[in-house]
mmCIF file of C-alpha atoms in Angstrom:
data_model
loop_
_atom_site.group_PDB
_atom_site.id
_atom_site.type_symbol
_atom_site.label_atom_id
_atom_site.label_comp_id
_atom_site.label_asym_id
_atom_site.label_seq_id
_atom_site.Cartn_x
_atom_site.Cartn_y
_atom_site.Cartn_z
ATOM 1 C CA MET S 23 16.206 7.579 -59.468
ATOM 2 C CA ALA S 24 17.339 11.073 -60.450
ATOM 3 C CA SER S 25 19.033 11.456 -63.819
ATOM 4 C CA ALA S 26 22.803 11.379 -63.925
ATOM 5 C CA HIS S 27 24.884 14.525 -63.645
ATOM 6 C CA LEU S 28 27.427 12.925 -65.996
ATOM 7 C CA ILE S 29 27.531 10.037 -68.454
ATOM 8 C CA LEU S 30 31.049 8.604 -68.591
ATOM 9 C CA GLY S 31 32.537 5.820 -70.699
ATOM 10 C CA ILE S 32 34.903 3.121 -69.459
ATOM 11 C CA LEU S 33 37.400 1.988 -72.112
ATOM 12 C CA ASN S 34 39.937 -0.305 -70.475
ATOM 13 C CA GLY S 35 42.405 -0.411 -73.349
ATOM 14 C CA ASP S 36 45.141 -3.042 -73.265
ATOM 15 C CA ASP S 37 47.434 -4.855 -70.813
ATOM 16 C CA ILE S 38 47.639 -2.937 -67.483
ATOM 17 C CA GLY S 39 44.601 -0.935 -68.582
ATOM 18 C CA HIS S 40 42.486 -3.828 -67.338
ATOM 19 C CA GLU S 41 43.899 -3.184 -63.864
ATOM 20 C CA ILE S 42 44.304 0.573 -63.569
ATOM 21 C CA VAL S 43 41.100 1.700 -65.310
ATOM 22 C CA PRO S 44 38.848 -0.337 -62.968
ATOM 23 C CA ALA S 45 40.883 1.085 -60.071
ATOM 24 C CA SER S 46 40.192 4.607 -61.340
ATOM 25 C CA VAL S 47 36.489 3.925 -61.700
ATOM 26 C CA GLU S 48 36.347 2.481 -58.186
ATOM 27 C CA VAL S 49 38.006 5.583 -56.733
ATOM 28 C CA ALA S 50 35.778 7.938 -58.737
ATOM 29 C CA LYS S 51 32.670 6.047 -57.613
ATOM 30 C CA ALA S 52 33.704 6.330 -53.976
ATOM 31 C CA ALA S 53 34.294 10.073 -54.264
ATOM 32 C CA ALA S 54 31.052 10.566 -56.196
ATOM 33 C CA GLU S 55 29.066 8.749 -53.544
ATOM 34 C CA ARG S 56 30.457 11.038 -50.843
ATOM 35 C CA THR S 57 29.574 14.229 -52.742
ATOM 36 C CA GLY S 58 26.253 13.223 -54.259
ATOM 37 C CA LEU S 59 27.594 13.149 -57.802
ATOM 38 C CA ARG S 60 25.487 10.869 -59.984
ATOM 39 C CA ILE S 61 27.461 9.165 -62.761
ATOM 40 C CA ASP S 62 26.076 6.801 -65.374
ATOM 41 C CA TRP S 63 29.063 4.581 -66.218
ATOM 42 C CA ARG S 64 29.040 2.989 -69.687
ATOM 43 C CA PRO S 65 31.642 0.292 -70.513
ATOM 44 C CA MET S 66 32.791 0.271 -74.142
ATOM 45 C CA PRO S 67 35.002 -2.266 -75.991
ATOM 46 C CA ILE S 68 38.286 -0.976 -77.390
ATOM 47 C CA GLY S 69 41.779 -2.274 -78.161
ATOM 48 C CA ARG S 70 42.862 -5.897 -78.486
ATOM 49 C CA THR S 71 39.838 -7.241 -76.608
ATOM 50 C CA ALA S 72 37.555 -5.424 -79.034
ATOM 51 C CA LEU S 73 39.549 -6.818 -81.978
ATOM 52 C CA ASP S 74 39.027 -10.346 -80.704
ATOM 53 C CA THR S 75 35.316 -9.870 -79.949
ATOM 54 C CA HIS S 76 34.181 -7.312 -82.543
ATOM 55 C CA GLY S 77 36.773 -7.608 -85.313
ATOM 56 C CA SER S 78 38.143 -4.110 -84.768
ATOM 57 C CA THR S 79 40.128 -2.272 -82.113
ATOM 58 C CA LEU S 80 37.655 0.595 -82.641
ATOM 59 C CA PRO S 81 34.330 -1.142 -83.333
ATOM 60 C CA GLU S 82 31.732 0.370 -85.632
ATOM 61 C CA GLY S 83 29.419 2.738 -83.783
ATOM 62 C CA THR S 84 31.943 3.559 -81.037
ATOM 63 C CA LEU S 85 32.446 7.166 -82.137
ATOM 64 C CA GLU S 86 28.716 7.747 -82.411
ATOM 65 C CA THR S 87 28.113 6.318 -78.939
ATOM 66 C CA LEU S 88 30.931 8.290 -77.337
ATOM 67 C CA ALA S 89 29.456 11.476 -78.815
ATOM 68 C CA THR S 90 26.481 11.003 -76.461
ATOM 69 C CA PHE S 91 28.768 10.900 -73.374
ATOM 70 C CA ASP S 92 30.226 13.737 -71.330
ATOM 71 C CA GLY S 93 33.633 12.067 -71.273
ATOM 72 C CA TRP S 94 35.414 8.783 -70.907
ATOM 73 C CA ILE S 95 38.416 7.065 -69.396
ATOM 74 C CA LEU S 96 40.705 5.623 -72.056
ATOM 75 C CA GLY S 97 43.140 3.032 -70.784
ATOM 76 C CA PRO S 98 46.615 2.623 -72.313
ATOM 77 C CA ILE S 99 46.679 1.281 -75.869
ATOM 78 C CA GLY S 100 49.268 -1.371 -76.830
ATOM 79 C CA HIS S 101 48.925 -0.823 -80.584
ATOM 80 C CA ARG S 102 52.548 -1.767 -81.313
ATOM 81 C CA ASP S 103 51.692 -5.371 -80.507
ATOM 82 C CA TYR S 104 48.496 -5.531 -82.570
ATOM 83 C CA PRO S 105 48.539 -8.147 -85.340
ATOM 84 C CA LYS S 106 48.827 -6.864 -88.902
ATOM 85 C CA VAL S 107 45.203 -7.531 -89.792
ATOM 86 C CA PRO S 108 42.293 -5.368 -90.988
ATOM 87 C CA GLY S 109 40.649 -3.572 -88.089
ATOM 88 C CA ALA S 110 43.806 -3.471 -85.939
ATOM 89 C CA ILE S 111 44.280 0.292 -85.783
ATOM 90 C CA ASN S 112 45.524 2.682 -83.127
ATOM 91 C CA PRO S 113 42.304 4.169 -81.701
ATOM 92 C CA HIS S 114 43.482 7.090 -79.587
ATOM 93 C CA PRO S 115 44.628 9.526 -82.314
ATOM 94 C CA ILE S 116 41.320 8.879 -84.057
ATOM 95 C CA LEU S 117 39.441 9.771 -80.872
ATOM 96 C CA ARG S 118 41.468 12.951 -80.396
ATOM 97 C CA LYS S 119 40.933 14.055 -83.990
ATOM 98 C CA HIS S 120 37.268 13.053 -84.302
ATOM 99 C CA PHE S 121 36.241 14.899 -81.154
ATOM 100 C CA ASN S 122 38.611 17.822 -81.782
ATOM 101 C CA LEU S 123 40.427 17.243 -78.500
ATOM 102 C CA PHE S 124 43.217 19.592 -79.477
ATOM 103 C CA ALA S 125 44.721 20.315 -76.059
ATOM 104 C CA ASN S 126 46.550 17.607 -74.134
ATOM 105 C CA VAL S 127 46.920 18.773 -70.521
ATOM 106 C CA ARG S 128 49.787 17.036 -68.716
ATOM 107 C CA PRO S 129 50.602 18.098 -65.138
ATOM 108 C CA THR S 130 53.803 17.218 -63.303
ATOM 109 C CA ARG S 131 53.850 17.353 -59.517
ATOM 110 C CA SER S 132 56.406 16.144 -57.007
ATOM 111 C CA TYR S 133 55.438 14.390 -53.771
ATOM 112 C CA PRO S 134 57.764 13.766 -50.813
ATOM 113 C CA ASP S 135 59.726 10.515 -50.514
ATOM 114 C CA LEU S 136 58.836 8.999 -53.907
ATOM 115 C CA GLY S 137 62.366 8.999 -55.263
ATOM 116 C CA GLY S 138 61.884 12.009 -57.493
ATOM 117 C CA LEU S 139 64.846 14.160 -58.448
ATOM 118 C CA PHE S 140 63.264 17.393 -57.215
ATOM 119 C CA GLU S 141 60.873 18.664 -54.567
ATOM 120 C CA GLY S 142 58.518 21.544 -55.140
ATOM 121 C CA VAL S 143 57.706 20.788 -58.789
ATOM 122 C CA ASP S 144 54.191 21.827 -59.814
ATOM 123 C CA LEU S 145 53.815 22.578 -63.518
ATOM 124 C CA VAL S 146 51.412 21.861 -66.350
ATOM 125 C CA ILE S 147 52.452 21.359 -69.962
ATOM 126 C CA VAL S 148 49.671 21.964 -72.475
ATOM 127 C CA ARG S 149 50.557 20.138 -75.665
ATOM 128 C CA GLU S 150 48.887 20.755 -79.006
ATOM 129 C CA ASN S 151 47.268 17.447 -79.850
ATOM 130 C CA ASN S 152 46.095 17.242 -83.435
ATOM 131 C CA GLU S 153 48.723 18.574 -85.843
ATOM 132 C CA GLY S 154 52.507 19.016 -85.791
ATOM 133 C CA PHE S 155 54.829 16.182 -86.852
ATOM 134 C CA GLN S 156 52.665 13.186 -85.908
ATOM 135 C CA PRO S 157 51.693 11.610 -89.248
ATOM 136 C CA ASP S 158 48.642 9.830 -87.834
ATOM 137 C CA ARG S 159 46.843 13.124 -87.153
ATOM 138 C CA ASN S 160 48.282 15.947 -89.262
ATOM 139 C CA VAL S 161 46.473 15.233 -92.554
ATOM 140 C CA VAL S 162 42.875 14.403 -93.449
ATOM 141 C CA ALA S 163 43.766 11.710 -95.986
ATOM 142 C CA GLY S 164 46.926 9.744 -96.574
ATOM 143 C CA SER S 165 49.886 10.151 -94.255
ATOM 144 C CA GLY S 166 52.089 13.034 -93.195
ATOM 145 C CA GLU S 167 55.102 10.751 -93.580
ATOM 146 C CA PHE S 168 56.046 9.190 -96.886
ATOM 147 C CA ARG S 169 58.960 7.580 -98.769
ATOM 148 C CA PRO S 170 59.290 8.758 -102.379
ATOM 149 C CA THR S 171 62.294 6.485 -102.990
ATOM 150 C CA GLU S 172 63.792 3.560 -101.109
ATOM 151 C CA ASP S 173 66.447 5.831 -99.618
ATOM 152 C CA VAL S 174 64.455 8.974 -98.788
ATOM 153 C CA THR S 175 61.767 9.496 -96.144
ATOM 154 C CA ILE S 176 59.945 12.810 -95.738
ATOM 155 C CA SER S 177 58.005 13.817 -92.626
ATOM 156 C CA VAL S 178 55.701 16.819 -92.860
ATOM 157 C CA ARG S 179 55.066 19.119 -89.911
ATOM 158 C CA VAL S 180 51.739 20.935 -89.967
ATOM 159 C CA ILE S 181 51.274 24.148 -87.972
ATOM 160 C CA THR S 182 48.126 26.235 -88.419
ATOM 161 C CA ARG S 183 47.077 29.581 -87.038
ATOM 162 C CA ALA S 184 43.785 28.132 -85.829
ATOM 163 C CA GLY S 185 45.464 25.168 -84.106
ATOM 164 C CA SER S 186 48.068 27.349 -82.436
ATOM 165 C CA TYR S 187 45.561 29.974 -81.288
ATOM 166 C CA ARG S 188 43.115 27.524 -79.756
ATOM 167 C CA VAL S 189 45.717 25.565 -77.778
ATOM 168 C CA ALA S 190 47.162 28.861 -76.563
ATOM 169 C CA LYS S 191 43.694 29.901 -75.343
ATOM 170 C CA ALA S 192 43.327 26.612 -73.481
ATOM 171 C CA ALA S 193 46.738 27.078 -71.860
ATOM 172 C CA LEU S 194 45.961 30.689 -70.926
ATOM 173 C CA GLU S 195 42.755 29.589 -69.203
ATOM 174 C CA ILE S 196 44.738 27.057 -67.184
ATOM 175 C CA ALA S 197 47.440 29.633 -66.401
ATOM 176 C CA ARG S 198 44.787 32.054 -65.188
ATOM 177 C CA SER S 199 43.448 29.407 -62.788
ATOM 178 C CA ARG S 200 46.946 28.733 -61.424
ATOM 179 C CA ARG S 201 49.756 31.246 -60.860
ATOM 180 C CA LYS S 202 49.022 33.412 -63.910
ATOM 181 C CA ARG S 203 52.265 32.604 -65.724
ATOM 182 C CA LEU S 204 52.556 31.043 -69.170
ATOM 183 C CA THR S 205 55.746 29.957 -70.935
ATOM 184 C CA LEU S 206 55.772 29.437 -74.715
ATOM 185 C CA VAL S 207 58.195 26.684 -75.776
ATOM 186 C CA HIS S 208 59.258 26.642 -79.412
ATOM 187 C CA LYS S 209 62.214 26.741 -81.833
ATOM 188 C CA ASN S 210 61.536 29.748 -84.004
ATOM 189 C CA THR S 211 65.269 30.308 -84.387
ATOM 190 C CA VAL S 212 65.237 27.368 -86.830
ATOM 191 C CA PHE S 213 61.578 26.765 -87.700
ATOM 192 C CA LYS S 214 61.063 30.412 -88.555
ATOM 193 C CA LEU S 215 57.716 29.875 -90.262
ATOM 194 C CA GLY S 216 56.242 26.958 -88.302
ATOM 195 C CA CYS S 217 57.266 27.880 -84.769
ATOM 196 C CA GLY S 218 57.132 31.525 -85.793
ATOM 197 C CA MET S 219 53.424 31.190 -86.549
ATOM 198 C CA PHE S 220 52.856 29.290 -83.304
ATOM 199 C CA VAL S 221 54.459 32.079 -81.267
ATOM 200 C CA GLU S 222 52.557 34.791 -83.159
ATOM 201 C CA GLU S 223 49.238 33.128 -82.398
ATOM 202 C CA CYS S 224 50.113 32.548 -78.745
ATOM 203 C CA TYR S 225 50.800 36.255 -78.291
ATOM 204 C CA ARG S 226 47.620 37.133 -80.171
ATOM 205 C CA ALA S 227 45.610 34.946 -77.797
ATOM 206 C CA ALA S 228 47.415 36.428 -74.804
ATOM 207 C CA LYS S 229 46.028 39.893 -75.583
ATOM 208 C CA ASP S 230 42.766 38.742 -73.997
ATOM 209 C CA TYR S 231 44.583 37.715 -70.809
ATOM 210 C CA PRO S 232 46.372 40.818 -69.537
ATOM 211 C CA ASP S 233 46.500 39.289 -66.048
ATOM 212 C CA VAL S 234 48.707 36.407 -67.305
ATOM 213 C CA THR S 235 52.450 37.021 -67.630
ATOM 214 C CA VAL S 236 53.806 35.418 -70.818
ATOM 215 C CA ASP S 237 57.417 34.551 -71.559
ATOM 216 C CA GLU S 238 59.100 32.222 -74.032
ATOM 217 C CA VAL S 239 61.946 29.695 -74.005
ATOM 218 C CA ILE S 240 63.631 27.900 -76.922
ATOM 219 C CA VAL S 241 62.873 24.179 -76.668
ATOM 220 C CA ASP S 242 66.434 22.924 -76.162
ATOM 221 C CA THR S 243 67.015 25.538 -73.462
ATOM 222 C CA PHE S 244 63.739 24.510 -71.853
ATOM 223 C CA ALA S 245 64.804 20.840 -71.879
ATOM 224 C CA MET S 246 67.982 21.815 -70.033
ATOM 225 C CA ARG S 247 66.201 24.059 -67.548
ATOM 226 C CA LEU S 248 63.594 21.384 -66.891
ATOM 227 C CA VAL S 249 66.272 19.169 -65.353
ATOM 228 C CA ARG S 250 67.989 22.079 -63.623
ATOM 229 C CA ASP S 251 65.259 24.299 -62.158
ATOM 230 C CA PRO S 252 61.796 22.872 -62.948
ATOM 231 C CA GLN S 253 60.290 24.777 -60.022
ATOM 232 C CA THR S 254 60.604 28.006 -62.031
ATOM 233 C CA PHE S 255 57.863 26.943 -64.460
ATOM 234 C CA ASP S 256 54.115 26.934 -63.954
ATOM 235 C CA THR S 257 52.013 26.594 -67.121
ATOM 236 C CA VAL S 258 53.691 25.776 -70.431
ATOM 237 C CA VAL S 259 52.272 25.566 -73.950
ATOM 238 C CA THR S 260 54.049 23.963 -76.891
ATOM 239 C CA THR S 261 53.598 22.098 -80.150
ATOM 240 C CA ASN S 262 52.773 18.416 -80.486
ATOM 241 C CA MET S 263 56.136 16.674 -80.796
ATOM 242 C CA PHE S 264 57.948 18.996 -78.385
ATOM 243 C CA GLY S 265 55.181 18.444 -75.835
ATOM 244 C CA ASP S 266 55.259 14.683 -76.283
ATOM 245 C CA ILE S 267 58.970 14.568 -75.446
ATOM 246 C CA LEU S 268 59.070 17.207 -72.733
ATOM 247 C CA THR S 269 56.206 15.725 -70.711
ATOM 248 C CA ASP S 270 58.005 12.380 -70.479
ATOM 249 C CA GLU S 271 61.134 14.225 -69.368
ATOM 250 C CA ALA S 272 59.110 16.080 -66.750
ATOM 251 C CA ALA S 273 57.610 12.824 -65.447
ATOM 252 C CA GLY S 274 61.106 11.434 -64.993
ATOM 253 C CA LEU S 275 61.832 14.216 -62.509
ATOM 254 C CA VAL S 276 59.070 13.182 -60.114
ATOM 255 C CA GLY S 277 59.030 9.388 -60.169
ATOM 256 C CA GLY S 278 58.533 8.172 -63.733
ATOM 257 C CA LEU S 279 55.695 7.592 -66.178
ATOM 258 C CA GLY S 280 53.519 6.098 -63.455
ATOM 259 C CA MET S 281 53.248 9.693 -62.226
ATOM 260 C CA ALA S 282 52.215 11.154 -65.613
ATOM 261 C CA PRO S 283 48.481 11.830 -65.955
ATOM 262 C CA GLY S 284 46.825 13.483 -68.927
ATOM 263 C CA LEU S 285 43.530 14.992 -70.036
ATOM 264 C CA SER S 286 42.503 15.713 -73.628
ATOM 265 C CA ILE S 287 40.069 18.613 -74.055
ATOM 266 C CA GLY S 288 38.765 20.885 -76.793
ATOM 267 C CA ASN S 289 36.270 23.693 -77.299
ATOM 268 C CA GLY S 290 33.324 21.455 -76.520
ATOM 269 C CA ASN S 291 32.255 19.898 -73.246
ATOM 270 C CA ILE S 292 33.760 16.455 -73.888
ATOM 271 C CA ALA S 293 36.904 15.288 -72.086
ATOM 272 C CA MET S 294 39.054 12.170 -72.390
ATOM 273 C CA ALA S 295 41.091 10.990 -69.415
ATOM 274 C CA GLN S 296 44.207 9.243 -70.709
ATOM 275 C CA ALA S 297 47.415 8.644 -68.778
ATOM 276 C CA THR S 298 50.648 9.448 -70.591
ATOM 277 C CA HIS S 299 52.292 6.060 -70.113
ATOM 278 C CA GLY S 300 51.978 2.985 -72.326
ATOM 279 C CA SER S 301 50.252 -0.330 -71.688
ATOM 280 C CA ALA S 302 53.310 -2.005 -70.078
ATOM 281 C CA PRO S 303 52.696 -5.592 -71.286
ATOM 282 C CA ASP S 304 55.744 -6.785 -69.315
ATOM 283 C CA ILE S 305 53.957 -6.184 -65.999
ATOM 284 C CA ALA S 306 50.357 -6.770 -67.080
ATOM 285 C CA GLY S 307 48.456 -9.132 -64.796
ATOM 286 C CA LYS S 308 51.033 -8.886 -62.002
ATOM 287 C CA ASN S 309 49.050 -6.365 -59.928
ATOM 288 C CA ILE S 310 52.055 -4.059 -59.550
ATOM 289 C CA ALA S 311 51.199 -1.250 -61.998
ATOM 290 C CA ASN S 312 51.089 2.218 -60.466
ATOM 291 C CA PRO S 313 47.467 3.464 -60.771
ATOM 292 C CA TYR S 314 48.313 7.098 -59.927
ATOM 293 C CA ALA S 315 48.415 8.429 -63.495
ATOM 294 C CA MET S 316 45.088 6.867 -64.447
ATOM 295 C CA ILE S 317 43.328 7.846 -61.224
ATOM 296 C CA GLU S 318 44.681 11.387 -61.472
ATOM 297 C CA SER S 319 43.619 11.624 -65.135
ATOM 298 C CA THR S 320 40.116 10.606 -64.055
ATOM 299 C CA ARG S 321 40.182 13.193 -61.261
ATOM 300 C CA MET S 322 41.196 15.874 -63.764
ATOM 301 C CA MET S 323 38.275 14.882 -65.995
ATOM 302 C CA LEU S 324 35.753 15.186 -63.161
ATOM 303 C CA ASP S 325 37.152 18.563 -62.150
ATOM 304 C CA TRP S 326 37.159 19.912 -65.724
ATOM 305 C CA LEU S 327 33.650 18.642 -66.519
ATOM 306 C CA GLY S 328 32.375 19.949 -63.206
ATOM 307 C CA ARG S 329 33.654 23.430 -63.978
ATOM 308 C CA GLN S 330 32.609 23.380 -67.638
ATOM 309 C CA ARG S 331 29.113 22.110 -66.929
ATOM 310 C CA ASN S 332 28.591 23.823 -63.574
ATOM 311 C CA VAL S 333 28.334 20.565 -61.599
ATOM 312 C CA PRO S 334 29.786 21.434 -58.171
ATOM 313 C CA GLU S 335 29.399 17.837 -57.027
ATOM 314 C CA ALA S 336 31.959 16.795 -59.663
ATOM 315 C CA VAL S 337 34.435 19.456 -58.523
ATOM 316 C CA ALA S 338 33.976 18.325 -54.919
ATOM 317 C CA ALA S 339 34.479 14.665 -55.922
ATOM 318 C CA ALA S 340 37.709 15.613 -57.691
ATOM 319 C CA GLN S 341 38.920 17.364 -54.555
ATOM 320 C CA LEU S 342 38.157 14.248 -52.507
ATOM 321 C CA MET S 343 40.084 12.100 -54.971
ATOM 322 C CA GLU S 344 43.063 14.434 -54.667
ATOM 323 C CA GLN S 345 42.972 14.248 -50.868
ATOM 324 C CA GLY S 346 42.728 10.456 -50.981
ATOM 325 C CA MET S 347 45.631 10.093 -53.403
ATOM 326 C CA THR S 348 47.851 12.487 -51.447
ATOM 327 C CA ALA S 349 47.220 10.449 -48.298
ATOM 328 C CA ALA S 350 47.999 7.156 -50.035
ATOM 329 C CA LEU S 351 51.220 8.526 -51.515
ATOM 330 C CA GLY S 352 52.330 9.591 -48.064
ATOM 331 C CA ASP S 353 52.618 5.994 -46.835
ATOM 332 C CA PRO S 354 54.997 3.398 -48.377
ATOM 333 C CA ALA S 355 52.456 0.712 -47.461
ATOM 334 C CA THR S 356 49.915 2.231 -49.863
ATOM 335 C CA ARG S 357 52.076 3.019 -52.876
ATOM 336 C CA THR S 358 53.582 0.783 -55.534
ATOM 337 C CA PRO S 359 57.250 -0.321 -55.745
ATOM 338 C CA ASP S 360 58.158 2.087 -58.573
ATOM 339 C CA ILE S 361 57.670 4.985 -56.151
ATOM 340 C CA ARG S 362 59.368 3.475 -53.102
ATOM 341 C CA GLY S 363 56.387 1.545 -51.834
ATOM 342 C CA THR S 364 55.390 -2.006 -51.043
ATOM 343 C CA ALA S 365 51.762 -2.054 -52.202
ATOM 344 C CA SER S 366 50.183 -3.792 -55.152
ATOM 345 C CA THR S 367 47.910 -1.967 -57.573
ATOM 346 C CA THR S 368 44.994 -3.168 -55.487
ATOM 347 C CA GLY S 369 46.695 -2.167 -52.251
ATOM 348 C CA MET S 370 47.356 1.375 -53.453
ATOM 349 C CA THR S 371 43.783 1.681 -54.696
ATOM 350 C CA GLN S 372 42.494 0.516 -51.315
ATOM 351 C CA GLY S 373 44.705 3.105 -49.635
ATOM 352 C CA VAL S 374 43.099 5.869 -51.693
ATOM 353 C CA LEU S 375 39.605 4.503 -50.990
ATOM 354 C CA LYS S 376 40.293 4.325 -47.258
ATOM 355 C CA ALA S 377 41.462 7.938 -47.216
ATOM 356 C CA ILE S 378 38.378 9.078 -49.146
ATOM 357 C CA ALA S 379 36.106 7.256 -46.703
ATOM 358 C CA ALA S 380 37.852 8.960 -43.788
ATOM 359 C CA ALA S 381 37.822 12.462 -45.298
#
């Protein structure tokens, strides 16, 4: 047997992750088979299952093993429900930081008849991933949030020139591949130093992309415009916390968090497919979770790796996955109830597989 084009990890995560990650793998396998893409799939324990079987939600040796992969699918993590015991940590910020996955790419796209608020939405928000306000990733040791007295809590926001420049470069590359428009979202009217530095570095990076038109919008104005005229935006870059909030708002315009995929990338050739939504323990095991976000995140990973590593079979497989998903979303019988459908998770997955087989 010929060696694999790609080695990819399967990390189911928690709750509905055990339903939507296998669905994503099944769809990716079907597309890969059609295009001749050879993938070596490697399951890895993570999350609550790993805690119960290995004593840690991120077992020893996991980071070292993942470093030998081209990428992996990370299912949703239900860390808020982990018991307060040693080894019960939130794995995904550790993965982002360890592998320097500093750009979180979150597209928002509207499809007809799904109950979205707008038609014609097609934008990508590139969110800085590893600094900003989030205290679990903005310092090397200790925490970026602390309480010096019982009545005072201080949260530190970290903005660096290097972090701002590199996420801007990633966003500019994406903008160049789309409609050559990039919007910087910030609040330098108030955060004159932090957001000011971010904007400075974005414009510095943009000097190498004269074909990309760059504009800027203050974050509160952007939040308003996002619910008024989202079709006017194409590629957007912003800081960590702003991006975290705005991408959820954007998903709400087109059908909810079930329609919110994500891909974490960096300067290297490793990618992590991770949907934006949580682990939804209230619907876990009911076979009604919308698999779109996880399947689309997986498709994005194949496309990105295919282009980064010059594997045309991966790009072709991603295109097949997109065709299959678009077909499934076009029929209420092959989409889940949250997007005006009648299908189960399995039924929607089968709809995508059927469309891929017919393509």
